[in-house]
Amino acid sequence: MPRSIIRLQYGVGVMAMCGRYESIGYSTAMDLLDNDPDEIAKLKYSDKSATYEVFPTNSGIVQTNSGYMVMQWGIPKWDHKGHIINGRQETLLEKPFYRKDFTLHRCIILASAFYEWTDSTGRKEKNIITENNQDIIKFAGLYKITDGIPHYVIITQQATPAFEVVHDRLPLMLDDDQISDYLAGAKLEQWTKPKMDVQLSWHSIAK
């Protein structure tokens, strides 16, 4: 089956894969944030709805070594024209833009699902992707503080063979028992192979 790769454009920058994701549930988010009204106000929950769709520059809940907090998705580009929302796992230590923050500012982005677009039928279809048996998906990420505001990116890796019919990249997803090591600065070699045991399900939905 030929695969089609849809690249999402935000601002003037072309962004590869995972251009939107679904937040975690409202009640879980409130618990993690200790019902802090200032943090809750940054999020896009509407009338205490269960989840909301997170777009670039929206805010999401992340985990750091300091606990759970709200950050903005997308690091402003150096030319102030658009935001960078993803970072390729394979080149994080090669690029000065990421190197320091991947060492010092790692984080976990909490989601319940993410989205990809395919056009194998001649029209774009929006697909929702979930991880089997997991209510919360944990994406590896890093953050950068710009003008006092923390911004995060999602780290991506080569897709597993089964997922390549949708896209050639995947968010780097971690299990619960990997998170503490990742946040503590585990060497990059531990995260350079695709997570072959990830069990994902997806289906097309209305836009």
Coordinates of N, CA and C in Angstrom, one line a residue:
M1 N 0.9 -1.2 0.0 CA 0.0 0.0 0.0 C 0.9 1.2 0.0
P2 N 0.7 2.2 -0.9 CA 1.5 3.4 -0.9 C 1.1 4.2 0.3
R3 N 2.0 4.9 0.8 CA 1.7 5.8 2.0 C 1.8 7.3 1.5
S4 N 0.9 8.1 2.1 CA 0.9 9.5 1.8 C 1.3 10.2 3.1
I5 N 2.2 11.2 3.0 CA 2.6 11.9 4.2 C 2.1 13.3 4.0
I6 N 1.3 13.7 5.0 CA 0.8 15.1 5.0 C 1.6 15.9 5.9
R7 N 2.1 17.0 5.4 CA 2.9 17.9 6.3 C 2.0 19.1 6.6
L8 N 2.0 19.4 7.9 CA 1.1 20.5 8.4 C 1.9 21.8 8.5
Q9 N 1.3 22.9 8.0 CA 2.0 24.2 8.0 C 1.4 25.0 9.1
Y10 N 2.3 25.6 9.9 CA 1.9 26.6 10.9 C 2.7 27.8 10.8
G11 N 2.1 29.0 10.6 CA 2.9 30.2 10.4 C 3.5 30.0 9.0
V12 N 4.8 30.2 8.9 CA 5.5 30.0 7.6 C 6.3 28.8 7.6
G13 N 6.4 28.0 8.7 CA 7.2 26.8 8.8 C 6.4 25.6 8.5
V14 N 7.0 24.7 7.8 CA 6.3 23.4 7.5 C 6.6 22.4 8.6
M15 N 5.6 21.8 9.3 CA 5.8 21.0 10.4 C 5.5 19.5 10.0
A16 N 6.4 18.6 10.4 CA 6.2 17.2 10.1 C 5.5 16.5 11.2
M17 N 4.5 15.8 11.0 CA 3.8 14.8 11.8 C 3.4 15.4 13.2
C18 N 2.4 14.8 13.7 CA 1.8 15.1 15.0 C 1.6 16.6 15.2
G19 N 0.7 17.2 14.3 CA 0.4 18.6 14.3 C -0.7 19.0 15.3
R20 N -1.4 18.0 15.8 CA -2.4 18.2 16.9 C -2.5 16.9 17.7
Y21 N -2.9 17.1 19.0 CA -3.1 15.9 19.8 C -4.3 16.2 20.7
E22 N -4.8 15.2 21.4 CA -5.9 15.4 22.3 C -5.4 15.4 23.8
S23 N -5.9 16.4 24.5 CA -5.5 16.5 25.9 C -5.9 15.4 26.7
I24 N -5.4 15.3 27.9 CA -5.9 14.3 28.9 C -7.2 14.8 29.5
G25 N -7.9 13.9 30.2 CA -9.2 14.3 30.7 C -9.2 15.4 31.7
Y26 N -10.3 16.2 31.8 CA -10.4 17.3 32.6 C -10.1 17.0 34.1
S27 N -10.8 16.0 34.6 CA -10.6 15.7 36.0 C -9.2 15.2 36.4
T28 N -8.6 14.5 35.5 CA -7.2 14.1 35.7 C -6.3 15.3 35.7
A29 N -6.5 16.2 34.8 CA -5.7 17.4 34.7 C -5.8 18.2 36.0
M30 N -7.0 18.3 36.5 CA -7.2 19.2 37.7 C -6.5 18.5 38.9
D31 N -6.5 17.2 38.9 CA -5.8 16.5 40.0 C -4.3 16.8 39.9
L32 N -3.8 16.6 38.7 CA -2.3 16.8 38.6 C -1.9 18.2 38.9
L33 N -2.7 19.2 38.6 CA -2.4 20.6 38.8 C -2.8 21.1 40.2
D34 N -3.3 20.2 41.0 CA -3.7 20.5 42.4 C -4.8 21.6 42.3
N35 N -5.6 21.6 41.3 CA -6.7 22.6 41.1 C -6.2 24.0 41.2
D36 N -5.0 24.3 40.7 CA -4.4 25.6 40.7 C -5.2 26.5 39.7
P37 N -5.9 27.5 40.1 CA -6.8 28.2 39.2 C -6.0 29.0 38.1
D38 N -4.8 29.4 38.4 CA -3.9 30.1 37.5 C -3.5 29.2 36.3
E39 N -3.1 28.0 36.7 CA -2.7 27.0 35.7 C -3.9 26.5 34.9
I40 N -5.0 26.3 35.5 CA -6.2 25.8 34.8 C -6.7 26.8 33.8
A41 N -6.5 28.1 34.1 CA -7.0 29.1 33.2 C -6.2 29.1 31.9
K42 N -5.0 28.5 31.9 CA -4.2 28.5 30.6 C -4.7 27.5 29.6
L43 N -5.5 26.5 30.1 CA -6.0 25.4 29.3 C -7.2 25.7 28.5
K44 N -7.6 24.9 27.6 CA -8.7 25.1 26.7 C -9.9 24.3 27.0
Y45 N -10.0 23.7 28.2 CA -11.2 22.9 28.5 C -12.4 23.8 28.4
S46 N -13.5 23.4 27.9 CA -14.7 24.1 27.7 C -15.8 23.5 28.5
D47 N -16.4 24.2 29.5 CA -17.5 23.7 30.3 C -17.1 22.3 30.9
K48 N -15.9 22.2 31.4 CA -15.4 21.0 32.0 C -15.5 19.8 31.1
S49 N -15.4 20.0 29.8 CA -15.4 18.9 28.9 C -14.3 17.9 29.1
A50 N -14.5 16.7 28.7 CA -13.5 15.6 29.1 C -12.1 15.9 28.5
T51 N -12.0 16.4 27.2 CA -10.7 16.6 26.6 C -10.9 17.8 25.7
Y52 N -9.8 18.3 25.1 CA -9.8 19.3 24.1 C -8.7 19.0 23.1
E53 N -8.8 19.5 21.9 CA -7.8 19.3 20.8 C -6.8 20.4 21.0
V54 N -5.5 19.9 21.1 CA -4.4 20.9 21.4 C -3.8 21.2 20.0
F55 N -3.8 22.5 19.7 CA -3.1 23.0 18.5 C -1.8 23.6 18.8
P56 N -0.9 23.7 17.9 CA 0.4 24.5 18.1 C 0.0 25.9 18.7
T57 N 0.8 26.3 19.7 CA 0.7 27.5 20.5 C -0.4 27.4 21.6
N58 N -1.2 26.4 21.6 CA -2.1 26.1 22.7 C -1.2 25.7 23.9
S59 N -1.8 25.6 25.0 CA -1.1 25.1 26.2 C -1.5 23.7 26.5
G60 N -0.6 22.9 27.1 CA -0.8 21.5 27.5 C -0.1 21.2 28.8
I61 N -0.5 20.1 29.4 CA 0.1 19.7 30.7 C 1.3 18.8 30.4
V62 N 2.4 19.2 31.1 CA 3.7 18.4 30.9 C 4.2 18.0 32.3
Q63 N 5.0 17.0 32.3 CA 5.7 16.6 33.6 C 7.2 16.9 33.5
T64 N 7.7 17.5 34.5 CA 9.2 17.6 34.6 C 9.6 17.1 35.9
N65 N 10.9 17.2 36.2 CA 11.4 16.7 37.5 C 10.8 17.5 38.6
S66 N 10.2 18.7 38.3 CA 9.6 19.5 39.4 C 8.2 19.2 39.6
G67 N 7.6 18.3 38.8 CA 6.2 18.0 38.9 C 5.4 18.3 37.6
Y68 N 4.1 18.6 37.8 CA 3.3 18.8 36.6 C 3.0 20.3 36.5
M69 N 3.0 20.8 35.2 CA 2.8 22.2 35.0 C 2.2 22.4 33.6
V70 N 1.8 23.6 33.3 CA 1.3 24.0 32.0 C 2.3 24.8 31.2
M71 N 2.6 24.3 30.0 CA 3.5 25.0 29.1 C 2.8 25.2 27.7
Q72 N 3.4 26.0 26.9 CA 2.9 26.3 25.6 C 3.6 25.4 24.5
W73 N 2.8 24.8 23.6 CA 3.3 24.0 22.6 C 3.9 24.8 21.5
G74 N 5.2 24.6 21.2 CA 5.9 25.2 20.1 C 6.9 26.3 20.6
I75 N 8.1 26.1 20.2 CA 9.2 27.0 20.6 C 9.3 28.1 19.5
P76 N 9.2 29.4 19.8 CA 9.3 30.4 18.8 C 10.6 30.3 18.0
K77 N 10.5 30.4 16.7 CA 11.6 30.3 15.8 C 12.5 31.5 16.0
W78 N 13.8 31.3 15.7 CA 14.8 32.4 15.9 C 14.5 33.6 15.1
D79 N 13.8 33.5 14.0 CA 13.4 34.7 13.2 C 12.0 35.2 13.5
H80 N 11.4 34.6 14.6 CA 10.1 35.0 15.1 C 9.0 34.8 14.0
K81 N 9.2 33.9 13.1 CA 8.2 33.6 12.0 C 7.8 32.1 12.2
G82 N 6.8 31.9 13.1 CA 6.3 30.6 13.3 C 6.9 29.9 14.5
H83 N 6.6 28.7 14.8 CA 7.0 27.9 16.0 C 7.5 26.5 15.5
I84 N 8.4 26.0 16.2 CA 8.9 24.7 16.0 C 8.2 23.8 17.0
I85 N 7.5 22.8 16.5 CA 6.6 21.9 17.4 C 7.2 20.5 17.7
N86 N 8.1 20.1 16.8 CA 8.6 18.7 16.9 C 10.2 18.8 16.7
G87 N 10.8 17.8 17.3 CA 12.3 17.6 17.2 C 12.6 16.2 16.9
R88 N 13.5 16.0 15.9 CA 13.8 14.6 15.5 C 14.8 14.0 16.5
Q89 N 14.4 12.9 17.0 CA 15.2 12.2 18.0 C 16.7 12.0 17.5
E90 N 16.8 11.7 16.2 CA 18.1 11.3 15.7 C 19.1 12.4 15.7
T91 N 18.7 13.7 15.7 CA 19.6 14.8 15.6 C 19.5 15.8 16.8
L92 N 19.0 15.4 17.9 CA 18.8 16.4 19.0 C 20.1 16.9 19.5
L93 N 21.1 16.0 19.5 CA 22.4 16.5 20.1 C 23.3 17.1 19.0
E94 N 22.9 17.0 17.8 CA 23.7 17.6 16.7 C 23.3 19.1 16.5
K95 N 22.1 19.5 16.8 CA 21.6 20.8 16.5 C 21.7 21.7 17.7
P96 N 22.4 22.8 17.6 CA 22.5 23.7 18.8 C 21.2 24.2 19.3
F97 N 20.1 24.3 18.5 CA 18.8 24.7 18.9 C 18.3 23.8 20.0
Y98 N 18.6 22.5 19.9 CA 18.0 21.5 20.9 C 19.0 21.1 21.9
R99 N 20.3 21.1 21.6 CA 21.3 20.3 22.4 C 21.2 20.7 23.9
K100 N 21.3 21.9 24.3 CA 21.3 22.3 25.7 C 20.0 21.9 26.4
D101 N 18.9 22.1 25.7 CA 17.6 21.9 26.4 C 17.3 20.4 26.5
F102 N 17.8 19.6 25.5 CA 17.6 18.2 25.6 C 18.4 17.6 26.8
T103 N 19.5 18.3 27.1 CA 20.3 17.9 28.3 C 19.7 18.3 29.6
L104 N 19.2 19.6 29.6 CA 18.8 20.2 30.9 C 17.3 20.3 31.1
H105 N 16.5 20.4 30.0 CA 15.1 20.7 30.1 C 14.2 19.6 29.4
R106 N 14.3 18.4 29.9 CA 13.5 17.4 29.4 C 12.1 17.4 30.0
C107 N 11.1 16.9 29.3 CA 9.7 16.9 29.8 C 9.0 15.7 29.2
I108 N 7.8 15.5 29.8 CA 6.9 14.5 29.3 C 5.6 15.2 28.9
I109 N 5.1 15.0 27.7 CA 3.8 15.7 27.3 C 2.7 14.6 27.5
L110 N 1.6 15.0 28.2 CA 0.6 14.1 28.5 C -0.6 14.3 27.5
A111 N -1.0 13.2 26.9 CA -2.1 13.2 25.8 C -2.9 12.0 26.0
S112 N -4.1 12.0 25.4 CA -5.0 10.8 25.3 C -5.0 10.2 23.9
A113 N -4.6 11.0 22.9 CA -4.5 10.6 21.5 C -3.8 11.6 20.7
F114 N -3.5 11.3 19.5 CA -2.9 12.3 18.6 C -3.5 12.1 17.2
Y115 N -3.3 13.0 16.3 CA -3.9 13.0 15.0 C -2.9 13.0 13.8
E116 N -3.3 12.3 12.8 CA -2.5 12.4 11.5 C -3.5 12.4 10.3
W117 N -3.0 13.0 9.2 CA -3.8 13.1 8.0 C -3.3 12.3 6.9
T118 N -4.1 11.6 6.2 CA -3.7 10.8 5.1 C -4.6 11.2 3.9
D119 N -4.1 10.9 2.7 CA -4.9 11.2 1.5 C -4.8 10.1 0.5
S120 N -4.7 8.9 0.9 CA -4.5 7.7 0.1 C -5.7 7.5 -0.8
T121 N -6.9 8.0 -0.5 CA -8.1 7.9 -1.3 C -8.4 9.1 -2.2
G122 N -7.4 10.0 -2.2 CA -7.6 11.2 -3.0 C -8.2 12.3 -2.3
R123 N -8.5 12.2 -1.0 CA -9.0 13.3 -0.2 C -8.4 13.1 1.2
K124 N -8.1 14.2 1.8 CA -7.5 14.2 3.1 C -8.5 13.6 4.2
E125 N -7.9 12.7 4.9 CA -8.7 12.1 6.0 C -8.0 12.3 7.3
K126 N -8.7 12.7 8.3 CA -8.2 12.9 9.7 C -8.3 11.6 10.4
N127 N -7.2 11.2 11.0 CA -7.1 9.9 11.8 C -6.8 10.2 13.2
I128 N -7.5 9.6 14.1 CA -7.2 9.6 15.5 C -6.4 8.4 15.9
I129 N -5.3 8.5 16.6 CA -4.4 7.4 17.0 C -4.4 7.3 18.5
T130 N -4.6 6.1 19.0 CA -4.5 5.9 20.5 C -3.6 4.7 20.7
E131 N -3.1 4.7 22.0 CA -2.2 3.5 22.4 C -3.1 2.6 23.1
N132 N -3.1 1.3 22.7 CA -4.0 0.3 23.3 C -3.7 0.2 24.8
N133 N -4.7 0.1 25.5 CA -4.7 -0.2 27.0 C -4.0 1.0 27.8
Q134 N -3.9 2.1 27.2 CA -3.4 3.3 27.8 C -4.3 4.5 27.8
D135 N -4.8 4.9 28.9 CA -5.6 6.1 28.9 C -4.8 7.4 28.7
I136 N -3.6 7.4 29.1 CA -2.7 8.5 28.9 C -1.5 8.1 28.1
I137 N -1.2 8.8 27.0 CA 0.1 8.6 26.3 C 1.1 9.6 26.8
K138 N 2.3 9.1 26.9 CA 3.4 10.0 27.4 C 4.4 10.2 26.3
F139 N 4.4 11.4 25.7 CA 5.4 11.7 24.7 C 6.7 12.3 25.3
A140 N 7.8 11.9 24.9 CA 9.1 12.5 25.3 C 9.2 13.9 24.7
G141 N 9.7 14.8 25.4 CA 9.8 16.2 24.9 C 10.9 16.9 25.6
L142 N 11.1 18.1 25.1 CA 12.0 19.1 25.8 C 11.4 20.4 25.8
Y143 N 11.9 21.3 26.6 CA 11.3 22.7 26.7 C 12.4 23.7 26.7
K144 N 12.0 24.9 26.3 CA 12.9 26.0 26.3 C 12.2 27.2 26.9
I145 N 12.9 28.0 27.7 CA 12.2 29.1 28.3 C 12.6 30.4 27.5
T146 N 11.6 31.0 26.9 CA 11.8 32.2 26.1 C 11.0 33.3 26.7
D147 N 11.7 34.4 27.0 CA 11.1 35.6 27.6 C 10.3 35.2 28.9
G148 N 10.8 34.2 29.6 CA 10.2 33.8 30.9 C 9.1 32.8 30.7
I149 N 8.8 32.4 29.5 CA 7.7 31.5 29.2 C 8.2 30.2 28.7
P150 N 7.8 29.0 29.4 CA 8.3 27.7 28.9 C 7.5 27.3 27.7
H151 N 8.2 26.8 26.7 CA 7.6 26.3 25.5 C 8.2 24.9 25.2
Y152 N 7.3 23.9 24.8 CA 7.8 22.6 24.6 C 7.7 22.1 23.2
V153 N 8.5 21.1 22.8 CA 8.4 20.4 21.6 C 8.2 18.9 21.9
I154 N 7.6 18.2 20.9 CA 7.4 16.7 21.0 C 8.5 16.1 20.2
I155 N 9.2 15.1 20.8 CA 10.3 14.4 20.1 C 9.7 13.3 19.3
T156 N 10.1 13.2 18.0 CA 9.7 12.2 17.1 C 10.8 11.2 16.8
Q157 N 10.3 10.0 16.4 CA 11.2 8.9 16.0 C 10.7 8.3 14.7
Q158 N 11.6 7.4 14.1 CA 11.1 6.6 12.9 C 9.9 5.8 13.3
A159 N 9.0 5.7 12.4 CA 7.7 5.0 12.7 C 8.0 3.5 12.7
T160 N 7.2 2.8 13.5 CA 7.2 1.3 13.4 C 6.7 0.9 12.0
P161 N 7.1 -0.3 11.5 CA 6.6 -0.8 10.2 C 5.1 -0.7 10.1
A162 N 4.4 -1.1 11.1 CA 2.9 -1.1 11.1 C 2.3 0.2 10.9
F163 N 3.0 1.3 11.4 CA 2.4 2.6 11.3 C 2.8 3.4 10.1
E164 N 3.7 2.8 9.3 CA 4.2 3.6 8.1 C 3.1 3.8 7.1
V165 N 2.0 3.0 7.1 CA 0.9 3.3 6.2 C 0.3 4.6 6.5
V166 N 0.5 5.1 7.7 CA -0.1 6.4 8.1 C 1.0 7.5 7.9
H167 N 2.2 7.3 8.5 CA 3.2 8.3 8.5 C 4.6 7.6 8.7
D168 N 5.6 8.3 8.3 CA 7.0 7.7 8.5 C 7.6 8.1 9.8
R169 N 6.9 8.9 10.6 CA 7.4 9.3 11.9 C 6.3 9.1 13.0
L170 N 6.8 8.9 14.2 CA 5.9 8.8 15.4 C 6.4 9.6 16.5
P171 N 5.5 10.1 17.4 CA 6.0 10.7 18.6 C 6.8 9.6 19.4
L172 N 7.8 10.0 20.1 CA 8.5 9.1 21.0 C 7.7 8.9 22.2
M173 N 7.2 7.6 22.4 CA 6.3 7.3 23.5 C 7.0 6.5 24.5
L174 N 6.9 6.9 25.8 CA 7.6 6.2 26.9 C 6.6 5.5 27.8
D175 N 7.1 4.3 28.3 CA 6.3 3.6 29.4 C 6.6 4.3 30.7
D176 N 5.7 4.0 31.7 CA 5.8 4.6 33.0 C 7.2 4.3 33.6
D177 N 7.7 3.1 33.4 CA 9.0 2.8 34.0 C 10.2 3.4 33.3
Q178 N 10.0 4.1 32.2 CA 11.1 4.8 31.5 C 11.2 6.2 31.9
I179 N 10.1 6.8 32.4 CA 10.0 8.2 32.5 C 11.0 8.8 33.5
S180 N 11.2 8.2 34.6 CA 12.2 8.8 35.6 C 13.6 8.8 35.0
D181 N 14.0 7.8 34.3 CA 15.3 7.7 33.7 C 15.4 8.8 32.6
Y182 N 14.4 8.9 31.8 CA 14.4 10.0 30.7 C 14.5 11.4 31.3
L183 N 13.7 11.7 32.3 CA 13.8 13.0 32.9 C 15.1 13.2 33.6
A184 N 15.7 12.2 34.1 CA 17.0 12.3 34.8 C 18.2 12.5 33.9
G185 N 18.0 12.3 32.6 CA 19.0 12.6 31.6 C 19.7 11.3 31.1
A186 N 18.9 10.2 31.0 CA 19.5 9.0 30.4 C 20.1 9.2 29.1
K187 N 21.2 8.5 28.8 CA 21.9 8.7 27.5 C 21.0 8.5 26.3
L188 N 21.3 9.3 25.3 CA 20.5 9.3 24.1 C 20.4 7.9 23.5
E189 N 21.4 7.1 23.6 CA 21.4 5.7 23.0 C 20.3 4.9 23.5
Q190 N 19.7 5.2 24.7 CA 18.6 4.4 25.1 C 17.3 4.7 24.4
W191 N 17.3 5.7 23.6 CA 16.0 6.2 23.0 C 16.1 6.2 21.5
T192 N 17.1 5.6 20.9 CA 17.4 5.8 19.4 C 16.7 4.7 18.6
K193 N 16.2 3.7 19.1 CA 15.5 2.6 18.3 C 14.0 2.8 18.4
P194 N 13.3 2.6 17.3 CA 11.8 2.7 17.4 C 11.3 1.7 18.4
K195 N 10.3 2.2 19.1 CA 9.6 1.3 20.1 C 8.7 0.3 19.4
M196 N 9.3 -0.8 19.1 CA 8.6 -1.8 18.3 C 7.4 -2.4 19.0
D197 N 7.3 -2.4 20.3 CA 6.2 -3.0 21.0 C 5.0 -2.1 21.2
V198 N 5.1 -0.8 20.7 CA 3.9 0.1 20.9 C 2.8 -0.5 20.1
Q199 N 1.6 -0.6 20.7 CA 0.4 -1.1 20.1 C -0.5 0.1 19.8
L200 N -0.6 0.5 18.6 CA -1.4 1.6 18.3 C -2.7 1.2 17.5
S201 N -3.7 2.0 17.7 CA -5.0 1.8 16.9 C -5.3 3.1 16.3
W202 N -5.9 3.1 15.1 CA -6.3 4.4 14.5 C -7.5 4.1 13.6
H203 N -8.3 5.2 13.4 CA -9.4 5.2 12.4 C -9.7 6.6 12.0
S204 N -10.3 6.8 10.9 CA -10.6 8.1 10.4 C -11.8 8.7 11.1
I205 N -11.8 10.0 11.2 CA -12.9 10.7 11.9 C -13.2 11.9 11.1
A206 N -14.4 12.5 11.4 CA -14.7 13.8 10.8 C -13.7 14.9 11.2
K207 N -13.5 15.8 10.3 CA -12.5 16.9 10.6 C -13.0 17.8 11.7

